[in-house]
Coordinates of C-alpha atoms in Angstrom, one line a residue:
M1 CA 53.7 157.7 -189.0
P2 CA 53.5 157.2 -192.8
R3 CA 50.3 155.6 -194.1
F4 CA 50.4 152.1 -195.6
T5 CA 50.9 152.0 -199.4
T6 CA 50.8 148.9 -201.6
R7 CA 53.9 150.1 -203.5
P8 CA 56.5 152.8 -203.2
Q9 CA 55.9 156.1 -205.1
L10 CA 58.5 156.1 -207.9
R11 CA 61.0 159.0 -207.9
G12 CA 63.6 160.1 -210.5
D13 CA 64.6 162.7 -213.0
F14 CA 64.7 160.8 -216.4
G15 CA 61.1 159.8 -217.2
M16 CA 58.0 158.2 -215.8
V17 CA 55.2 156.1 -217.3
A18 CA 52.1 155.0 -215.4
S19 CA 49.4 152.9 -217.0
T20 CA 46.7 150.3 -216.4
H21 CA 48.9 147.4 -217.7
W22 CA 52.6 146.7 -216.9
L23 CA 53.3 145.8 -220.5
A24 CA 52.1 149.3 -221.6
S25 CA 54.2 150.9 -218.9
A26 CA 57.2 148.8 -220.0
T27 CA 56.7 149.8 -223.6
G28 CA 56.6 153.5 -222.7
M29 CA 59.7 153.2 -220.7
S30 CA 61.5 151.3 -223.4
V31 CA 60.7 154.2 -225.8
L32 CA 62.0 156.8 -223.4
E33 CA 65.2 154.7 -222.9
R34 CA 65.7 154.7 -226.7
G35 CA 65.7 158.5 -226.8
G36 CA 62.0 159.1 -227.4
N37 CA 60.1 161.8 -225.6
A38 CA 56.8 161.6 -223.5
F39 CA 54.7 161.8 -226.7
D40 CA 56.5 158.9 -228.4
A41 CA 56.2 156.9 -225.2
A42 CA 52.5 157.6 -224.8
V43 CA 51.7 156.6 -228.4
A44 CA 53.6 153.4 -228.1
A45 CA 52.0 152.6 -224.8
G46 CA 48.6 153.4 -226.2
F47 CA 49.0 150.9 -229.1
T48 CA 50.2 148.3 -226.6
L49 CA 47.1 148.7 -224.5
Q50 CA 45.0 147.9 -227.6
V51 CA 46.6 144.5 -227.7
V52 CA 47.0 143.5 -224.1
E53 CA 43.7 144.9 -222.8
P54 CA 41.3 143.9 -225.7
H55 CA 38.4 143.6 -223.3
L56 CA 38.8 147.3 -222.4
N57 CA 39.9 149.0 -225.6
G58 CA 40.9 148.4 -229.2
P59 CA 41.8 150.0 -232.5
G60 CA 38.1 150.5 -233.3
G61 CA 37.8 152.8 -230.2
E62 CA 38.7 156.3 -229.3
V63 CA 41.0 158.4 -227.1
P64 CA 41.0 161.8 -225.6
V65 CA 44.4 163.2 -224.7
I66 CA 45.4 166.2 -222.6
F67 CA 49.0 167.2 -222.8
Q68 CA 51.5 170.0 -222.4
A69 CA 54.6 170.3 -224.6
A70 CA 57.4 171.9 -222.6
G71 CA 57.1 175.6 -223.0
G72 CA 53.6 175.5 -224.5
P73 CA 50.1 175.7 -223.2
P74 CA 47.9 172.7 -222.2
R75 CA 46.0 171.3 -225.1
V76 CA 43.4 168.7 -225.8
L77 CA 43.6 166.2 -228.7
C78 CA 40.2 164.9 -229.6
G79 CA 40.3 161.3 -230.8
Q80 CA 36.6 160.8 -230.4
G81 CA 35.1 159.8 -233.7
V82 CA 31.7 161.1 -234.7
A83 CA 28.3 159.6 -235.6
P84 CA 28.1 158.3 -239.2
A85 CA 26.2 160.4 -241.8
A86 CA 23.4 157.9 -241.8
A87 CA 23.0 157.9 -238.0
T88 CA 19.8 159.9 -237.8
L89 CA 17.0 159.7 -235.3
E90 CA 14.9 158.1 -238.0
A91 CA 17.5 155.3 -238.4
F92 CA 16.6 154.3 -234.8
A93 CA 12.9 154.7 -235.1
G94 CA 11.0 152.4 -232.8
M95 CA 13.9 152.3 -230.3
D96 CA 14.1 154.1 -227.0
R97 CA 17.9 153.8 -226.6
V98 CA 20.8 153.2 -229.0
P99 CA 21.8 149.5 -228.5
G100 CA 24.9 148.9 -226.4
S101 CA 26.3 146.2 -228.7
G102 CA 26.5 145.2 -232.3
V103 CA 27.3 147.4 -235.2
L104 CA 24.5 150.0 -235.0
A105 CA 26.3 151.9 -232.3
A106 CA 29.5 152.3 -234.2
T107 CA 31.1 155.8 -234.5
V108 CA 34.1 156.6 -236.6
P109 CA 37.1 154.9 -235.0
G110 CA 39.2 157.7 -233.6
S111 CA 42.2 156.4 -231.7
F112 CA 44.6 155.6 -234.5
D113 CA 44.4 159.0 -236.1
A114 CA 44.7 160.7 -232.8
W115 CA 47.8 158.7 -231.8
M116 CA 49.4 159.4 -235.2
L117 CA 48.6 163.1 -235.1
L118 CA 50.2 163.3 -231.6
L119 CA 53.3 161.5 -232.9
R120 CA 53.6 163.7 -236.0
D121 CA 53.2 167.0 -234.3
H122 CA 55.0 166.4 -230.9
G123 CA 56.9 163.1 -231.1
T124 CA 60.3 162.3 -232.6
M125 CA 60.0 158.7 -233.6
T126 CA 58.6 156.8 -236.6
V127 CA 55.5 154.7 -237.3
R128 CA 57.5 151.6 -237.0
D129 CA 59.1 152.7 -233.7
V130 CA 55.7 153.2 -232.0
L131 CA 54.0 150.1 -233.4
D132 CA 56.9 147.7 -232.8
H133 CA 55.9 146.6 -229.3
A134 CA 52.2 146.2 -230.1
I135 CA 52.9 144.2 -233.3
G136 CA 55.3 141.9 -231.4
L137 CA 52.9 141.2 -228.6
A138 CA 50.0 140.5 -231.1
E139 CA 52.3 138.1 -233.0
R140 CA 54.0 136.3 -230.1
G141 CA 51.1 136.5 -227.7
Y142 CA 50.5 138.2 -224.4
P143 CA 49.5 136.7 -221.0
V144 CA 45.7 136.2 -220.5
L145 CA 44.5 138.0 -217.4
D146 CA 41.6 136.6 -215.3
R147 CA 39.3 139.3 -216.5
I148 CA 40.1 138.7 -220.2
S149 CA 39.3 135.0 -219.7
A150 CA 36.1 135.8 -217.8
A151 CA 35.0 138.3 -220.5
I152 CA 35.5 135.7 -223.2
A153 CA 33.8 133.0 -221.3
A154 CA 30.7 135.2 -220.8
L155 CA 30.6 135.8 -224.6
E156 CA 31.4 132.3 -225.7
P157 CA 27.8 131.4 -226.8
V158 CA 27.6 134.7 -228.8
F159 CA 31.0 134.1 -230.4
T160 CA 30.3 130.5 -231.4
R161 CA 26.8 131.1 -232.7
H162 CA 27.0 134.6 -234.2
W163 CA 30.3 136.4 -234.1
T164 CA 32.6 133.9 -235.9
G165 CA 35.3 136.6 -236.4
S166 CA 35.5 137.0 -232.6
A167 CA 35.7 133.3 -232.1
A168 CA 38.6 133.0 -234.5
V169 CA 40.7 135.4 -232.3
Y170 CA 39.4 134.8 -228.8
L171 CA 38.5 131.1 -228.8
P172 CA 41.8 129.6 -230.0
H173 CA 41.5 125.9 -230.5
G174 CA 37.7 126.3 -230.0
R175 CA 37.8 127.1 -226.3
V176 CA 38.2 129.9 -223.8
P177 CA 41.8 130.7 -223.2
A178 CA 42.9 129.8 -219.7
V179 CA 44.3 132.4 -217.3
G180 CA 48.1 132.6 -217.7
T181 CA 48.2 131.2 -221.3
R182 CA 49.3 133.4 -224.2
L183 CA 46.8 134.8 -226.6
R184 CA 47.8 136.0 -230.1
N185 CA 46.1 138.2 -232.7
P186 CA 47.8 137.6 -236.0
A187 CA 45.2 139.5 -238.0
L188 CA 45.8 142.7 -236.0
A189 CA 49.6 142.2 -236.2
A190 CA 49.3 141.9 -240.0
A191 CA 47.1 145.0 -240.3
Y192 CA 49.6 147.1 -238.4
R193 CA 52.6 145.6 -240.3
R194 CA 50.9 146.6 -243.5
I195 CA 50.3 150.1 -242.3
V196 CA 54.1 150.3 -241.4
T197 CA 55.0 149.0 -244.9
E198 CA 52.7 151.4 -246.7
A199 CA 53.9 154.4 -244.6
E200 CA 57.5 153.6 -245.4
S201 CA 57.0 152.9 -249.1
G202 CA 55.7 156.4 -249.9
G203 CA 59.0 158.1 -249.3
G204 CA 59.4 161.5 -247.7
G205 CA 60.4 162.5 -244.2
R206 CA 59.0 161.3 -240.8
E207 CA 55.9 163.5 -240.9
A208 CA 55.0 162.5 -244.5
R209 CA 55.3 158.8 -243.5
I210 CA 53.1 159.3 -240.5
D211 CA 50.5 161.0 -242.8
A212 CA 50.7 158.1 -245.1
A213 CA 49.9 155.8 -242.2
R214 CA 46.9 157.9 -241.4
R215 CA 45.7 157.6 -245.0
S216 CA 46.1 153.8 -244.9
W217 CA 43.7 153.8 -242.0
S218 CA 41.1 156.4 -243.0
Q219 CA 41.2 156.2 -246.8
G220 CA 43.0 152.9 -247.5
F221 CA 42.7 149.2 -246.8
V222 CA 41.5 149.6 -243.2
A223 CA 38.5 151.8 -244.2
E224 CA 37.9 149.5 -247.2
S225 CA 37.8 146.4 -244.9
V226 CA 35.4 148.1 -242.5
A227 CA 33.1 149.0 -245.4
A228 CA 33.3 145.5 -246.9
F229 CA 32.4 143.9 -243.5
L230 CA 29.4 146.2 -243.2
T231 CA 28.2 145.7 -246.8
T232 CA 25.9 142.8 -245.7
P233 CA 23.9 142.6 -242.4
V234 CA 25.9 141.7 -239.3
P235 CA 24.3 139.6 -236.6
S236 CA 23.7 141.1 -233.2
A237 CA 24.4 139.2 -230.1
E238 CA 21.0 137.6 -230.4
G239 CA 21.6 136.7 -234.1
E240 CA 19.4 139.4 -235.4
P241 CA 20.8 140.9 -238.7
Q242 CA 21.8 144.5 -238.4
R243 CA 22.9 146.8 -241.2
G244 CA 25.7 149.0 -239.9
L245 CA 25.6 152.7 -240.6
L246 CA 29.3 153.4 -240.7
T247 CA 30.9 153.8 -244.2
S248 CA 34.4 154.3 -245.6
Q249 CA 33.4 157.9 -246.5
D250 CA 32.6 158.6 -242.8
M251 CA 36.1 157.5 -242.0
A252 CA 37.7 159.5 -244.8
D253 CA 35.8 162.6 -243.8
W254 CA 37.0 162.6 -240.2
S255 CA 40.3 163.4 -238.5
A256 CA 41.5 164.0 -235.0
S257 CA 41.8 167.7 -233.9
Y258 CA 43.2 169.9 -231.3
E259 CA 41.4 172.3 -229.0
D260 CA 41.8 174.3 -225.8
P261 CA 40.9 172.5 -222.5
A262 CA 38.2 173.6 -220.1
N263 CA 39.7 174.5 -216.8
V264 CA 39.1 176.0 -213.3
P265 CA 41.6 177.3 -210.7
Y266 CA 41.9 175.4 -207.4
G267 CA 44.1 177.1 -204.9
A268 CA 47.5 177.6 -206.5
Y269 CA 46.7 175.2 -209.3
T270 CA 44.6 175.0 -212.4
V271 CA 42.9 171.7 -213.4
H272 CA 42.4 171.1 -217.1
K273 CA 39.8 168.7 -218.7
T274 CA 38.2 168.1 -222.1
G275 CA 35.3 170.2 -223.3
P276 CA 31.7 169.1 -222.7
W277 CA 31.8 166.5 -225.4
G278 CA 33.4 164.5 -222.6
Q279 CA 32.3 164.4 -219.0
G280 CA 35.5 166.2 -217.9
P281 CA 33.8 169.5 -216.9
S282 CA 31.8 167.6 -214.3
M283 CA 35.1 167.3 -212.3
L284 CA 35.6 171.0 -212.6
Q285 CA 32.1 171.6 -211.3
Q286 CA 32.9 169.2 -208.4
L287 CA 36.1 171.3 -207.7
R288 CA 34.0 174.5 -207.5
L289 CA 31.5 172.7 -205.2
A290 CA 34.4 171.5 -203.0
E291 CA 35.6 175.0 -202.6
A292 CA 32.1 176.2 -201.7
L293 CA 31.4 173.4 -199.3
G294 CA 34.9 173.4 -197.7
T295 CA 35.4 169.8 -198.6
S296 CA 38.7 168.3 -197.4
G297 CA 40.1 165.6 -195.1
E298 CA 38.6 162.1 -194.7
G299 CA 35.7 160.5 -192.8
A300 CA 31.9 160.6 -193.2
D301 CA 31.8 164.4 -193.8
F302 CA 34.3 164.1 -196.7
V303 CA 32.5 161.2 -198.3
H304 CA 29.1 162.8 -197.9
R305 CA 30.1 166.1 -199.4
V306 CA 32.0 164.6 -202.3
T307 CA 29.0 162.3 -203.1
E308 CA 26.4 165.0 -202.9
A309 CA 28.5 167.3 -205.1
A310 CA 28.9 164.5 -207.6
K311 CA 25.1 164.0 -207.8
L312 CA 24.7 167.7 -208.6
A313 CA 27.5 167.8 -211.1
F314 CA 26.4 164.7 -212.9
A315 CA 22.8 165.8 -213.0
D316 CA 24.1 168.9 -214.9
R317 CA 26.1 166.6 -217.2
E318 CA 23.0 165.0 -218.5
A319 CA 21.1 168.3 -218.6
W320 CA 23.7 170.4 -220.4
Y321 CA 26.7 168.5 -221.9
G322 CA 27.0 167.6 -225.5
D323 CA 29.2 168.3 -228.5
P324 CA 29.7 172.1 -228.5
D325 CA 29.9 172.1 -232.3
F326 CA 26.2 171.1 -232.3
T327 CA 24.7 172.4 -229.0
D328 CA 25.0 175.6 -227.0
V329 CA 26.6 174.4 -223.7
P330 CA 26.6 177.2 -221.1
L331 CA 29.9 176.0 -219.8
K332 CA 31.1 179.4 -218.5
D333 CA 28.0 179.6 -216.3
L334 CA 28.3 176.0 -215.2
L335 CA 31.9 176.5 -214.1
S336 CA 31.4 179.8 -212.3
A337 CA 32.0 180.2 -208.6
G338 CA 28.6 181.9 -208.3
Y339 CA 26.7 179.0 -209.8
A340 CA 28.7 176.6 -207.5
A341 CA 27.7 178.6 -204.5
D342 CA 24.0 178.4 -205.5
R343 CA 24.3 174.6 -206.0
A344 CA 26.2 174.1 -202.8
A345 CA 23.3 175.5 -200.9
L346 CA 21.3 172.5 -201.9
V347 CA 23.6 170.1 -200.0
D348 CA 22.3 169.0 -196.6
D349 CA 25.1 167.9 -194.4
A350 CA 22.8 165.8 -192.4
R351 CA 20.9 164.0 -195.2
A352 CA 21.6 162.4 -198.6
S353 CA 19.6 163.5 -201.5
L354 CA 17.5 160.9 -203.3
E355 CA 16.6 163.1 -206.3
T356 CA 18.2 164.1 -209.6
R357 CA 18.6 167.9 -209.5
P358 CA 20.0 169.6 -212.6
G359 CA 20.3 173.3 -212.3
A360 CA 18.7 176.1 -214.4
V361 CA 21.4 178.2 -216.1
A362 CA 21.1 181.6 -217.7
G363 CA 17.3 181.4 -217.5
R364 CA 17.3 178.2 -219.5
T365 CA 15.4 175.0 -218.5
P366 CA 17.6 171.9 -218.1
F367 CA 16.9 168.8 -220.1
T368 CA 15.6 166.0 -217.9
P369 CA 16.3 162.5 -219.3
P370 CA 14.0 159.6 -218.8
L371 CA 14.5 157.7 -215.5
Y372 CA 15.3 154.1 -216.0
L373 CA 15.5 152.5 -212.6
S374 CA 18.0 149.7 -212.0
G375 CA 16.7 146.3 -213.0
E376 CA 14.1 147.5 -215.5
A377 CA 16.1 146.8 -218.6
P378 CA 16.4 143.3 -220.1
A379 CA 19.6 141.5 -219.4
D380 CA 22.2 141.3 -222.3
R381 CA 25.7 139.9 -221.9
T382 CA 27.1 142.3 -224.4
T383 CA 25.5 145.6 -223.7
G384 CA 26.9 148.6 -221.8
E385 CA 30.4 148.9 -220.5
P386 CA 32.3 145.6 -220.1
T387 CA 33.3 145.9 -216.4
V388 CA 31.2 148.4 -214.6
R389 CA 32.8 148.0 -211.1
R390 CA 36.5 148.1 -211.9
G391 CA 36.5 150.2 -215.1
D392 CA 35.7 149.7 -218.7
T393 CA 38.7 151.3 -220.2
C394 CA 42.5 152.1 -220.0
H395 CA 44.7 154.9 -219.0
V396 CA 48.3 156.1 -219.4
D397 CA 50.3 159.1 -218.1
V398 CA 53.8 160.0 -219.2
V399 CA 56.3 162.7 -218.2
D400 CA 59.8 163.2 -219.4
A401 CA 62.9 165.2 -218.2
H402 CA 62.1 168.0 -220.6
G403 CA 58.7 168.7 -218.9
N404 CA 56.5 167.2 -221.6
M405 CA 53.5 165.6 -220.0
V406 CA 50.7 163.5 -221.4
S407 CA 47.4 162.1 -220.0
A408 CA 45.3 159.8 -222.1
T409 CA 42.3 157.5 -221.6
P410 CA 41.9 155.1 -224.5
S411 CA 38.7 153.1 -224.7
G412 CA 36.0 151.6 -226.9
G413 CA 36.2 148.8 -229.5
W414 CA 35.9 146.2 -226.8
L415 CA 35.9 142.5 -227.7
T416 CA 32.7 142.2 -225.6
S417 CA 30.5 144.7 -227.5
S418 CA 30.9 144.1 -231.2
P419 CA 32.1 141.4 -233.6
V420 CA 35.7 141.2 -234.7
I421 CA 36.2 142.2 -238.4
P422 CA 38.2 139.1 -239.6
A423 CA 40.4 141.0 -242.1
L424 CA 41.5 143.4 -239.3
G425 CA 41.4 141.5 -236.1
F426 CA 39.4 144.0 -234.1
P427 CA 35.8 145.0 -233.5
L428 CA 34.2 148.5 -234.1
G429 CA 33.4 150.7 -231.1
T430 CA 29.9 151.2 -229.7
R431 CA 30.2 154.7 -228.4
A432 CA 27.0 155.9 -230.1
Q433 CA 25.1 154.2 -227.3
M434 CA 25.9 157.3 -225.2
F435 CA 23.6 159.5 -227.4
W436 CA 20.0 160.1 -226.3
L437 CA 17.3 159.6 -229.0
D438 CA 15.4 162.6 -227.6
P439 CA 16.0 165.7 -229.8
A440 CA 15.6 167.9 -226.7
S441 CA 18.8 166.5 -225.2
P442 CA 22.0 168.4 -225.8
N443 CA 23.5 164.9 -226.4
S444 CA 20.9 163.9 -228.9
L445 CA 22.0 161.7 -231.8
E446 CA 22.9 163.7 -235.0
P447 CA 25.1 162.8 -238.0
G448 CA 28.7 164.0 -237.6
K449 CA 28.3 164.7 -233.9
R450 CA 30.6 163.5 -231.1
P451 CA 28.8 161.5 -228.4
R452 CA 29.2 162.9 -224.9
T453 CA 31.7 160.3 -223.5
T454 CA 32.9 159.4 -220.1
L455 CA 36.6 159.4 -221.1
S456 CA 38.3 161.9 -218.9
P457 CA 42.1 162.4 -218.5
T458 CA 43.3 165.2 -216.2
L459 CA 46.2 167.6 -216.4
V460 CA 47.1 170.0 -213.6
T461 CA 49.3 173.1 -213.9
R462 CA 50.6 175.5 -211.3
E463 CA 50.4 179.3 -211.3
D464 CA 53.2 179.8 -213.7
G465 CA 51.5 177.5 -216.2
Q466 CA 53.9 174.6 -215.9
A467 CA 52.4 171.1 -215.8
V468 CA 52.8 169.3 -212.4
L469 CA 50.4 166.4 -212.5
A470 CA 48.7 164.0 -215.0
I471 CA 46.2 161.6 -213.5
G472 CA 43.3 159.4 -214.6
T473 CA 41.5 156.0 -214.3
P474 CA 39.2 153.7 -216.2
G475 CA 35.7 153.5 -214.9
G476 CA 33.0 154.9 -217.1
D477 CA 30.8 157.3 -215.1
Q478 CA 33.1 156.7 -212.1
Q479 CA 36.2 158.2 -213.8
D480 CA 35.5 161.7 -212.6
Q481 CA 34.6 160.4 -209.1
W482 CA 37.6 158.2 -208.4
T483 CA 40.0 160.7 -210.0
F484 CA 38.4 163.6 -208.2
T485 CA 38.7 161.9 -204.8
A486 CA 42.4 161.2 -205.4
L487 CA 43.0 164.6 -206.9
L488 CA 41.4 166.4 -203.9
R489 CA 43.7 164.5 -201.6
I490 CA 46.8 165.5 -203.6
L491 CA 45.8 169.1 -204.0
N492 CA 45.1 169.3 -200.3
G493 CA 48.5 168.2 -199.3
V494 CA 49.0 164.4 -199.7
E495 CA 52.5 164.4 -201.3
D496 CA 52.9 160.7 -201.9
L497 CA 51.0 159.8 -205.1
Q498 CA 50.7 156.2 -204.2
E499 CA 49.1 157.1 -200.8
A500 CA 46.5 159.2 -202.6
L501 CA 45.7 156.3 -205.0
D502 CA 45.7 153.6 -202.4
A503 CA 43.3 155.4 -200.1
P504 CA 39.7 153.9 -199.9
M505 CA 37.5 154.8 -202.8
F506 CA 33.8 155.3 -203.3
H507 CA 31.3 156.5 -205.9
T508 CA 27.6 157.0 -206.6
N509 CA 25.3 155.7 -209.4
A510 CA 22.5 158.1 -208.5
F511 CA 22.2 159.6 -212.0
P512 CA 21.6 158.2 -215.5
S513 CA 24.3 155.9 -216.6
S514 CA 26.1 156.8 -219.8
F515 CA 25.9 153.2 -221.0
H516 CA 23.0 151.1 -222.2
P517 CA 20.6 150.5 -220.5
R518 CA 21.1 154.0 -219.0
E519 CA 19.8 153.1 -215.6
T520 CA 19.8 155.2 -212.4
I521 CA 20.1 154.0 -208.8
P522 CA 18.7 156.8 -206.5
G523 CA 20.6 157.4 -203.3
D524 CA 23.3 154.9 -204.3
L525 CA 26.7 155.0 -202.7
V526 CA 29.3 152.2 -203.4
V527 CA 32.1 152.1 -200.9
E528 CA 35.2 150.0 -200.2
P529 CA 35.3 148.5 -196.7
G530 CA 38.5 150.4 -196.0
L531 CA 36.5 153.5 -195.2
G532 CA 35.8 151.9 -191.8
E533 CA 32.8 150.6 -190.1
E534 CA 32.1 153.8 -188.2
T535 CA 32.2 156.0 -191.4
I536 CA 30.0 153.5 -193.3
A537 CA 27.5 153.4 -190.4
E538 CA 27.3 157.2 -190.3
L539 CA 26.8 157.4 -194.1
R540 CA 23.9 155.0 -193.8
R541 CA 22.5 157.1 -190.9
R542 CA 22.5 160.1 -193.2
G543 CA 20.3 158.2 -195.7
H544 CA 22.9 156.9 -198.2
R545 CA 21.9 153.6 -199.7
V546 CA 25.3 152.1 -199.2
Q547 CA 26.6 149.1 -201.2
L548 CA 29.7 147.6 -199.8
S549 CA 32.1 146.6 -202.6
A550 CA 34.9 144.0 -202.3
P551 CA 38.1 145.3 -200.8
W552 CA 40.4 147.0 -203.3
S553 CA 37.9 146.9 -206.1
L554 CA 37.1 150.5 -207.1
G555 CA 39.3 152.2 -209.7
R556 CA 42.5 151.6 -211.5
L557 CA 44.2 155.0 -211.2
A558 CA 47.6 156.1 -212.6
A559 CA 49.5 159.3 -212.1
V560 CA 52.8 161.1 -212.9
A561 CA 54.1 164.3 -211.5
R562 CA 56.9 166.8 -212.0
D563 CA 58.4 169.5 -209.7
P564 CA 59.5 172.3 -212.1
E565 CA 61.9 173.7 -209.5
T566 CA 64.0 170.6 -209.0
G567 CA 63.1 168.5 -212.0
E568 CA 62.1 165.6 -209.9
L569 CA 59.6 163.2 -211.4
R570 CA 57.2 161.0 -209.6
A571 CA 54.8 158.2 -210.5
A572 CA 52.3 155.8 -209.0
A573 CA 49.8 153.2 -210.2
D574 CA 46.8 151.6 -208.5
A575 CA 47.3 148.1 -207.2
R576 CA 43.6 147.4 -207.7
G577 CA 43.2 145.0 -210.6
A578 CA 46.7 143.6 -210.0
Q579 CA 48.0 144.8 -213.4
G580 CA 48.6 148.5 -213.4
Y581 CA 52.1 149.6 -212.9
A582 CA 54.4 152.6 -213.0
A583 CA 57.9 152.6 -214.4
G584 CA 60.6 155.2 -214.3
R585 CA 64.0 156.4 -213.1

C-alpha cells in the first residue's frame, strides 16, 4: 500500500520548478513557459525569493549554485562574498565571537553577481526578463506570511529605536503588518528598476547588458549607496554605534566564480556538493559513513546511525573546513573510504556518543573549537540565524526538457540581522559571524576569505554523468542532515520524491553551531513525533537526549528529478511551513 503523502509528486516532460515559496515556483514556471531555460527560471525565482522571503534572504546575501548544463559536467557557482579588506582579527580585538547582527559581520554581497553570471553564461533571457516578477511584487506588494509578521514583531523595538531604515520598510503605517496583508518594498523595486535601465542604456548585446548590470551593482550606484550608508557609525540592535568594515572597493574587487564540485560515488550515483568553503562535504562524509555502517531503511537503527555519522562528520567540519584558497583542507583524505571505515568503527550501535570527536588526518592534529554550551550566551533578538528550527534560508531547484538542472540555496541579508539601507531597501548580510577569531582555525577570519557557510545545494548524477536529481532545504546546520536523510531514502529506492520529503525528519545539534552564539548541545537529537513512540523510546534508551519537536516542523525540502532514458521530469516540495510548492508539466 502506498505511503501517505501530503501532495502528489509532479510528473511531466516540459519543465519543473520546486522552491520554498509558491511565488518563486510560479515565477520560475512562468519563465519556462515564455521560452526560458532552467537557468533563466532559477535566476528569476531567486530574485523573487529575495522579495517574498525577506526574513530568510535578501539582495545583501549570498548564494551557492550547483548545476549541470545539458551535455556538460556538473559545476559550482560560488556566490559567497568574502570578508572585507579591513576585517582582520585586530578589528575584532576584545571579542570572542564575531557578532551575529549589525554591520560588523557584513561580507561582500554575493547573490546579485552570481545570479547575473549564471544568466549571462547559461541563460537566454535579459536582465529585465529575470527581474520583472521581483520588481512587480516589490512594487505591488506580496502576502505577509505568519513568520514574516512574527519576525518583524520580535524586532519592532529595535526597528523603532535604532534601525529606522528597517522601520520604513517593515513597519508600514508604524505597526507590524498583519498576516495576510500585502507588504511593499518600493525602495528595492526602484533599485532594481534603475539597474535594468542602466543595463539597457549601455547598448550592446544580451551579455554586454548583463555585465553592465553587474557593474551597476559592484562599481556603480549600489556600491556607492552601501559605502555612503557605512560612512558614519551605524547603531547595533542595542543602539551601540558600529563602524562597518565593508567598502565600495571591496565590492568592486570581488566577483562570483565557477569551480568544480566535491563529490563521492554512492552505488550507481555520484553526489556533488560545494567545496569546503561550504559545509557540503559533510554530506559526502555522511554518505561514506552510511556505506561503511550499512545504513538504510527506517526505525531506531536508521536514526541512530544517521545521527552518530552526522556527529562525526560535523566534528570534522569544524576541525578541517575553510576556504581552500586560504587553508589546506585535506578533503581527499576526509572523503576517502578508508577514513570513513576508521570513523565508522567509533559508532556504538547500542549507545549515543556525548562527545565531539574530530578525526586526525594525514598525521595532522584537528582544530578543536571552544565549547559554548547551550544557554551560556546572552540573549539577543537579532543574533544568529532567524528561524533555527524550520530553516534560516531559501532553496530552489529547476530542471527543463533539455536536461539542464540547477540547485541553489540563497540566504543572508535577512531583515532580522542588519538594518535596511534606506536608499536600497535591503540590509547587508552577516555571514562573517561564521568565522572563528582563533587563528588556529581553518575557518579563522582573514581579509578576502570566504566564511565556511552552511548553504548546501545538492546535485546527483548517474554513471554516465547525466544529472538525475537536484535537492536541498533551508536550515543552517541542519541542511545537510535533513537533505541527507531524504537523499538516502531516494538513493535506496524510494521512487516518489514527495514520499521521501514527507517522511519524518530529525537532526542533532551536538556540535558547534555555525551561528552566533556558536553553542553546542551534547547528545542532542531533535525528532518529529512521526517517528513513532516505539522508535523514540528506543533512541532515548540508547542515550540520545531527545527533544520532541512539533509535528511537521523540521525542514523545508524541495527536489526535482529527470530520467535521461524517458525524459520524464518529476518534482516535489515539502509541505512543512505551508509555503513551499513545486510547479511543472
